[in-house]
mmCIF file of C-alpha atoms in Angstrom:
data_model
loop_
_atom_site.group_PDB
_atom_site.id
_atom_site.type_symbol
_atom_site.label_atom_id
_atom_site.label_comp_id
_atom_site.label_asym_id
_atom_site.label_seq_id
_atom_site.Cartn_x
_atom_site.Cartn_y
_atom_site.Cartn_z
ATOM 1 C CA MET A 4 22.620 16.665 108.381
ATOM 2 C CA ASN A 5 19.286 15.004 107.638
ATOM 3 C CA GLY A 6 18.121 18.064 105.751
ATOM 4 C CA THR A 7 21.196 18.105 103.624
ATOM 5 C CA LEU A 8 20.781 14.442 102.860
ATOM 6 C CA ARG A 9 17.196 14.885 101.823
ATOM 7 C CA THR A 10 18.162 17.766 99.576
ATOM 8 C CA GLY A 11 20.864 15.667 97.920
ATOM 9 C CA VAL A 12 18.465 12.777 97.373
ATOM 10 C CA SER A 13 15.848 15.067 95.885
ATOM 11 C CA LEU A 14 18.388 16.635 93.560
ATOM 12 C CA ALA A 15 19.534 13.216 92.399
ATOM 13 C CA LEU A 16 15.943 12.166 91.700
ATOM 14 C CA VAL A 17 15.308 15.320 89.700
ATOM 15 C CA LEU A 18 18.460 14.865 87.671
ATOM 16 C CA GLY A 19 17.612 11.185 87.114
ATOM 17 C CA LEU A 20 14.113 12.035 85.930
ATOM 18 C CA ALA A 21 15.476 14.777 83.692
ATOM 19 C CA GLY A 22 17.942 12.303 82.224
ATOM 20 C CA CYS A 23 15.131 9.832 81.527
ATOM 21 C CA VAL A 24 13.005 12.481 79.853
ATOM 22 C CA SER A 25 15.899 13.681 77.689
ATOM 23 C CA SER A 26 16.786 10.144 76.689
ATOM 24 C CA SER A 27 13.191 9.370 75.728
ATOM 25 C CA LYS A 28 12.894 12.549 73.671
ATOM 26 C CA PHE A 29 16.258 11.846 72.049
ATOM 27 C CA ASN A 30 15.177 8.354 71.086
ATOM 28 C CA ARG A 31 11.896 9.663 69.683
ATOM 29 C CA LEU A 32 13.688 12.328 67.662
ATOM 30 C CA GLN A 33 16.162 9.754 66.406
ATOM 31 C CA ALA A 34 13.265 7.549 65.267
ATOM 32 C CA GLU A 35 11.593 10.486 63.537
ATOM 33 C CA ARG A 36 14.879 11.408 61.881
ATOM 34 C CA SER A 37 15.385 7.861 60.662
ATOM 35 C CA LEU A 38 11.833 7.815 59.292
ATOM 36 C CA LEU A 39 12.362 11.132 57.530
ATOM 37 C CA GLU A 40 15.630 9.929 56.030
ATOM 38 C CA ASN A 41 13.874 6.792 54.737
ATOM 39 C CA GLU A 42 11.111 8.915 53.259
ATOM 40 C CA LYS A 43 13.732 11.240 51.730
ATOM 41 C CA SER A 44 15.543 8.268 50.226
ATOM 42 C CA SER A 45 12.282 6.891 48.805
ATOM 43 C CA LEU A 46 11.377 10.263 47.370
ATOM 44 C CA GLN A 47 14.812 10.642 45.804
ATOM 45 C CA GLN A 48 14.533 7.181 44.270
ATOM 46 C CA ARG A 49 11.048 7.979 42.970
ATOM 47 C CA ALA A 50 12.317 11.291 41.586
ATOM 48 C CA GLU A 51 15.100 9.461 39.746
ATOM 49 C CA GLU A 52 12.583 6.966 38.337
ATOM 50 C CA LEU A 53 10.319 9.807 37.190
ATOM 51 C CA ALA A 54 13.294 11.556 35.613
ATOM 52 C CA GLN A 55 14.135 8.343 33.712
ATOM 53 C CA ASP A 56 10.490 7.967 32.663
ATOM 54 C CA ASN A 57 10.470 11.583 31.535
ATOM 55 C CA THR A 58 13.636 11.057 29.474
ATOM 56 C CA GLN A 59 12.131 7.930 27.936
ATOM 57 C CA LEU A 60 8.878 9.731 27.144
ATOM 58 C CA LYS A 61 10.801 12.579 25.528
ATOM 59 C CA GLY A 62 12.608 10.032 23.366
ATOM 60 C CA GLU A 63 9.334 8.387 22.407
ATOM 61 C CA ILE A 64 7.847 11.788 21.565
ATOM 62 C CA VAL A 65 10.808 12.510 19.292
ATOM 63 C CA GLN A 66 10.324 9.127 17.567
ATOM 64 C CA LEU A 67 6.590 9.716 17.174
ATOM 65 C CA GLU A 68 7.211 13.154 15.717
ATOM 66 C CA ALA A 69 9.670 11.618 13.236
ATOM 67 C CA GLN A 70 7.159 8.906 12.316
ATOM 68 C CA LYS A 71 4.480 11.568 11.926
ATOM 69 C CA ARG A 72 6.683 13.534 9.531
ATOM 70 C CA THR A 73 7.518 10.358 7.595
ATOM 71 C CA LEU A 74 3.853 9.417 7.279
ATOM 72 C CA ALA A 75 2.994 12.950 6.195
ATOM 73 C CA ASP A 76 5.730 12.813 3.549
ATOM 74 C CA GLU A 77 4.480 9.413 2.344
ATOM 75 C CA ARG A 78 0.917 10.729 2.230
ATOM 76 C CA ASP A 79 1.987 13.756 0.213
ATOM 77 C CA ALA A 80 4.027 11.546 -2.132
ATOM 78 C CA LEU A 81 1.092 9.189 -2.650
ATOM 79 C CA LYS A 82 -1.215 12.132 -3.232
ATOM 80 C CA LYS A 83 1.204 13.567 -5.788
ATOM 81 C CA THR A 84 1.567 10.182 -7.485
ATOM 82 C CA HIS A 85 -2.196 9.774 -7.616
ATOM 83 C CA GLU A 86 -2.632 13.236 -9.108
ATOM 84 C CA GLU A 87 0.075 12.524 -11.689
ATOM 85 C CA THR A 88 -1.561 9.196 -12.532
ATOM 86 C CA VAL A 89 -4.958 10.837 -12.999
ATOM 87 C CA THR A 90 -3.366 13.438 -15.263
ATOM 88 C CA GLN A 91 -1.616 10.736 -17.294
ATOM 89 C CA TYR A 92 -4.786 8.688 -17.659
ATOM 90 C CA ASP A 93 -6.758 11.772 -18.675
ATOM 91 C CA ALA A 94 -4.151 12.420 -21.363
ATOM 92 C CA VAL A 95 -4.512 8.842 -22.668
ATOM 93 C CA VAL A 96 -8.297 9.174 -22.736
ATOM 94 C CA ASN A 97 -8.048 12.472 -24.652
ATOM 95 C CA LYS A 98 -5.694 10.961 -27.223
ATOM 96 C CA LEU A 99 -8.037 8.022 -27.807
ATOM 97 C CA SER A 100 -11.298 9.957 -27.667
ATOM 98 C CA GLN A 101 -11.814 9.778 -31.444
ATOM 99 C CA GLU A 102 -11.514 5.997 -31.452
ATOM 100 C CA VAL A 103 -13.902 5.834 -28.506
ATOM 101 C CA ASN A 104 -16.389 7.987 -30.398
ATOM 102 C CA LYS A 105 -16.081 5.684 -33.409
ATOM 103 C CA GLY A 106 -16.982 2.730 -31.210
ATOM 104 C CA ASN A 107 -13.628 1.024 -31.707
ATOM 105 C CA LEU A 108 -12.640 1.274 -28.056
ATOM 106 C CA GLN A 109 -14.104 1.365 -24.578
ATOM 107 C CA ILE A 110 -12.098 2.878 -21.742
ATOM 108 C CA ARG A 111 -12.506 2.043 -18.073
ATOM 109 C CA GLN A 112 -10.642 3.699 -15.221
ATOM 110 C CA TYR A 113 -10.477 2.129 -11.756
ATOM 111 C CA LYS A 114 -8.160 3.420 -9.031
ATOM 112 C CA ASN A 115 -4.609 3.023 -10.366
ATOM 113 C CA MET A 116 -5.561 1.264 -13.601
ATOM 114 C CA LEU A 117 -6.821 2.420 -16.971
ATOM 115 C CA THR A 118 -8.126 -0.315 -19.270
ATOM 116 C CA VAL A 119 -8.809 -0.079 -22.990
ATOM 117 C CA ASP A 120 -11.234 -2.757 -24.223
ATOM 118 C CA VAL A 121 -11.058 -3.622 -27.916
ATOM 119 C CA ALA A 122 -13.598 -5.906 -29.560
ATOM 120 C CA GLU A 123 -12.193 -8.965 -31.305
ATOM 121 C CA LYS A 124 -13.569 -7.894 -34.686
ATOM 122 C CA ILE A 125 -11.426 -4.730 -34.647
ATOM 123 C CA PHE A 126 -8.161 -6.650 -34.285
ATOM 124 C CA PHE A 127 -8.739 -10.196 -35.558
ATOM 125 C CA ASP A 128 -10.649 -12.395 -37.954
ATOM 126 C CA THR A 129 -12.570 -15.245 -36.364
ATOM 127 C CA GLY A 130 -10.232 -17.894 -34.978
ATOM 128 C CA SER A 131 -7.132 -15.910 -36.026
ATOM 129 C CA ALA A 132 -4.363 -14.288 -33.963
ATOM 130 C CA THR A 133 -3.076 -12.121 -36.825
ATOM 131 C CA ILE A 134 -3.832 -8.435 -36.290
ATOM 132 C CA LYS A 135 -5.791 -6.970 -39.207
ATOM 133 C CA PRO A 136 -4.499 -3.802 -40.938
ATOM 134 C CA GLY A 137 -7.376 -1.746 -39.541
ATOM 135 C CA GLY A 138 -6.668 -3.172 -36.097
ATOM 136 C CA GLN A 139 -3.017 -2.228 -36.426
ATOM 137 C CA GLU A 140 -3.989 1.395 -37.027
ATOM 138 C CA VAL A 141 -6.112 1.430 -33.876
ATOM 139 C CA LEU A 142 -3.477 -0.414 -31.851
ATOM 140 C CA LYS A 143 -0.782 2.026 -32.983
ATOM 141 C CA LYS A 144 -2.823 4.893 -31.539
ATOM 142 C CA VAL A 145 -3.289 2.993 -28.266
ATOM 143 C CA GLY A 146 0.408 2.185 -28.062
ATOM 144 C CA ASP A 147 1.498 5.736 -28.840
ATOM 145 C CA ALA A 148 -0.862 7.079 -26.180
ATOM 146 C CA MET A 149 0.602 4.721 -23.538
ATOM 147 C CA ALA A 150 4.256 4.717 -24.602
ATOM 148 C CA ALA A 151 5.264 7.958 -22.882
ATOM 149 C CA TYR A 152 4.604 6.804 -19.323
ATOM 150 C CA GLN A 153 7.777 4.887 -18.505
ATOM 151 C CA ASP A 154 6.754 4.231 -14.905
ATOM 152 C CA LYS A 155 3.687 2.250 -16.000
ATOM 153 C CA VAL A 156 3.249 -1.381 -17.015
ATOM 154 C CA ILE A 157 1.066 -2.338 -19.968
ATOM 155 C CA ARG A 158 -0.770 -5.612 -19.456
ATOM 156 C CA VAL A 159 -2.495 -7.235 -22.441
ATOM 157 C CA VAL A 160 -5.113 -9.920 -21.774
ATOM 158 C CA GLY A 161 -6.842 -11.984 -24.443
ATOM 159 C CA HIS A 162 -10.431 -13.211 -23.872
ATOM 160 C CA THR A 163 -12.720 -15.535 -25.834
ATOM 161 C CA ASP A 164 -16.255 -16.853 -25.581
ATOM 162 C CA ASN A 165 -16.986 -20.471 -24.592
ATOM 163 C CA VAL A 166 -17.540 -21.855 -28.090
ATOM 164 C CA PRO A 167 -14.899 -24.521 -28.865
ATOM 165 C CA LEU A 168 -12.719 -23.828 -31.890
ATOM 166 C CA LYS A 169 -12.450 -26.222 -34.791
ATOM 167 C CA GLY A 170 -9.081 -27.923 -35.195
ATOM 168 C CA ARG A 171 -6.289 -28.428 -32.679
ATOM 169 C CA ILE A 172 -6.144 -24.920 -31.211
ATOM 170 C CA THR A 173 -8.135 -24.208 -28.041
ATOM 171 C CA ASN A 174 -9.585 -20.994 -26.664
ATOM 172 C CA TRP A 175 -6.738 -20.957 -24.145
ATOM 173 C CA GLU A 176 -4.148 -20.974 -26.899
ATOM 174 C CA LEU A 177 -6.023 -18.474 -29.052
ATOM 175 C CA SER A 178 -6.408 -15.953 -26.220
ATOM 176 C CA ALA A 179 -2.723 -16.238 -25.297
ATOM 177 C CA MET A 180 -1.583 -15.991 -28.941
ATOM 178 C CA ARG A 181 -3.661 -12.866 -29.520
ATOM 179 C CA ALA A 182 -2.287 -11.197 -26.386
ATOM 180 C CA THR A 183 1.253 -12.114 -27.434
ATOM 181 C CA HIS A 184 0.777 -10.716 -30.938
ATOM 182 C CA VAL A 185 -0.524 -7.443 -29.501
ATOM 183 C CA VAL A 186 2.477 -7.228 -27.156
ATOM 184 C CA ARG A 187 4.889 -7.883 -30.030
ATOM 185 C CA PHE A 188 3.225 -5.132 -32.046
ATOM 186 C CA LEU A 189 3.536 -2.682 -29.146
ATOM 187 C CA GLN A 190 7.200 -3.574 -28.787
ATOM 188 C CA ASP A 191 8.113 -3.551 -32.476
ATOM 189 C CA GLU A 192 5.892 -0.816 -33.903
ATOM 190 C CA CYS A 193 5.350 1.476 -30.893
ATOM 191 C CA LYS A 194 8.891 1.004 -29.514
ATOM 192 C CA ILE A 195 7.657 0.244 -26.008
ATOM 193 C CA ASP A 196 10.230 -1.283 -23.653
ATOM 194 C CA PRO A 197 9.391 -5.027 -23.452
ATOM 195 C CA GLN A 198 10.074 -4.953 -19.720
ATOM 196 C CA ARG A 199 6.913 -2.866 -19.414
ATOM 197 C CA LEU A 200 4.796 -5.410 -21.299
ATOM 198 C CA VAL A 201 2.859 -8.381 -19.953
ATOM 199 C CA ALA A 202 0.829 -10.806 -22.111
ATOM 200 C CA THR A 203 -1.649 -13.356 -20.798
ATOM 201 C CA GLY A 204 -4.635 -15.347 -22.050
ATOM 202 C CA ARG A 205 -7.769 -15.932 -19.989
ATOM 203 C CA SER A 206 -9.722 -17.961 -22.555
ATOM 204 C CA GLU A 207 -13.442 -17.963 -21.658
ATOM 205 C CA TYR A 208 -12.964 -17.651 -17.904
ATOM 206 C CA GLN A 209 -13.423 -13.918 -17.345
ATOM 207 C CA PRO A 210 -16.637 -13.155 -19.250
ATOM 208 C CA VAL A 211 -18.261 -9.743 -19.091
ATOM 209 C CA ALA A 212 -21.577 -11.066 -20.393
ATOM 210 C CA ALA A 213 -23.508 -14.337 -20.575
ATOM 211 C CA ASN A 214 -22.348 -16.708 -23.310
ATOM 212 C CA ASP A 215 -25.866 -17.921 -24.112
ATOM 213 C CA THR A 216 -26.556 -15.191 -26.723
ATOM 214 C CA PRO A 217 -24.604 -14.049 -29.819
ATOM 215 C CA GLU A 218 -24.437 -10.537 -28.382
ATOM 216 C CA GLY A 219 -23.005 -11.806 -25.093
ATOM 217 C CA ARG A 220 -20.414 -13.974 -26.810
ATOM 218 C CA GLN A 221 -19.346 -11.050 -28.978
ATOM 219 C CA LYS A 222 -18.742 -8.911 -25.876
ATOM 220 C CA ASN A 223 -16.635 -11.657 -24.341
ATOM 221 C CA ARG A 224 -14.355 -11.895 -27.400
ATOM 222 C CA ARG A 225 -12.097 -8.959 -26.621
ATOM 223 C CA ILE A 226 -8.594 -7.700 -25.869
ATOM 224 C CA GLU A 227 -7.936 -5.752 -22.662
ATOM 225 C CA ILE A 228 -4.971 -3.379 -22.646
ATOM 226 C CA THR A 229 -4.366 -2.026 -19.135
ATOM 227 C CA LEU A 230 -2.020 0.765 -18.071
ATOM 228 C CA MET A 231 -1.095 0.373 -14.403
ATOM 229 C CA ASP A 232 1.511 1.187 -11.767
ATOM 230 C CA LYS A 233 4.466 -1.194 -11.733
ATOM 231 C CA ASN A 234 4.065 -2.049 -8.045
ATOM 232 C CA LEU A 235 0.424 -2.962 -8.656
ATOM 233 C CA ALA A 236 1.404 -5.223 -11.550
ATOM 234 C CA ASP A 237 4.094 -6.839 -9.368
ATOM 235 C CA SER A 238 1.624 -7.458 -6.529
ATOM 236 C CA MET A 239 -0.882 -9.004 -8.945
ATOM 237 C CA GLY A 240 1.866 -11.272 -10.260
ATOM 238 C CA GLU A 241 2.844 -12.310 -6.751
ATOM 239 C CA ALA A 242 -0.799 -13.008 -5.863
ATOM 240 C CA ALA A 243 -1.200 -15.164 -8.955
ATOM 241 C CA ALA A 244 2.012 -17.063 -8.158
ATOM 242 C CA SER A 245 0.889 -17.750 -4.589
ATOM 243 C CA THR A 246 -2.298 -19.478 -5.792
ATOM 244 C CA LYS A 247 -0.398 -22.041 -7.856
#
């Protein structure tokens, strides 16, 4: 009887210990499972975030590629426009080469502008805004050379030296009147669209030489006729308006 009892007690202890061990292992496995599930959830969330980032990056790449193509197209268009402008200006220079050789004109080219400088004595008598017959012949050649380029603006600027004029008229008025008469000639005789024409007087305030010698004053008495892109002329007009 005692032996049987001891055996039963021992068996109960073994089963109890086994139950404790299994419960401890189960709890540990449950904790590990919970940890793994949390890690899985975090990884899934991170994967979703990366997928969203990847989609966003793909969209940005598409936009950048489109911008790249647009910029390339704009570059090619500007290059083509520049080449066309150079060709046009070269044609104007060729047409006026004889007058340049005669000393009637000087031609300057800078970026998107081509300027024809004409000495006062070619176009006008001293103190007068009436274009002389010989000046009309020269101006007709200038106008005809520039007339064909409808996308260009023709700006005419009158300049004087700093010697005051006798009578009521001032150098401001004389320079503006001369520029206006040249513009009217280009419109009436060369049939240039008046919307392409701009006339302005600068009086003595844009000299190209010192006014303290007769030679310098003669250089300053001139008419500038500039062929330029319309957008450049518009920007210059806006800049001038903003300074008022």
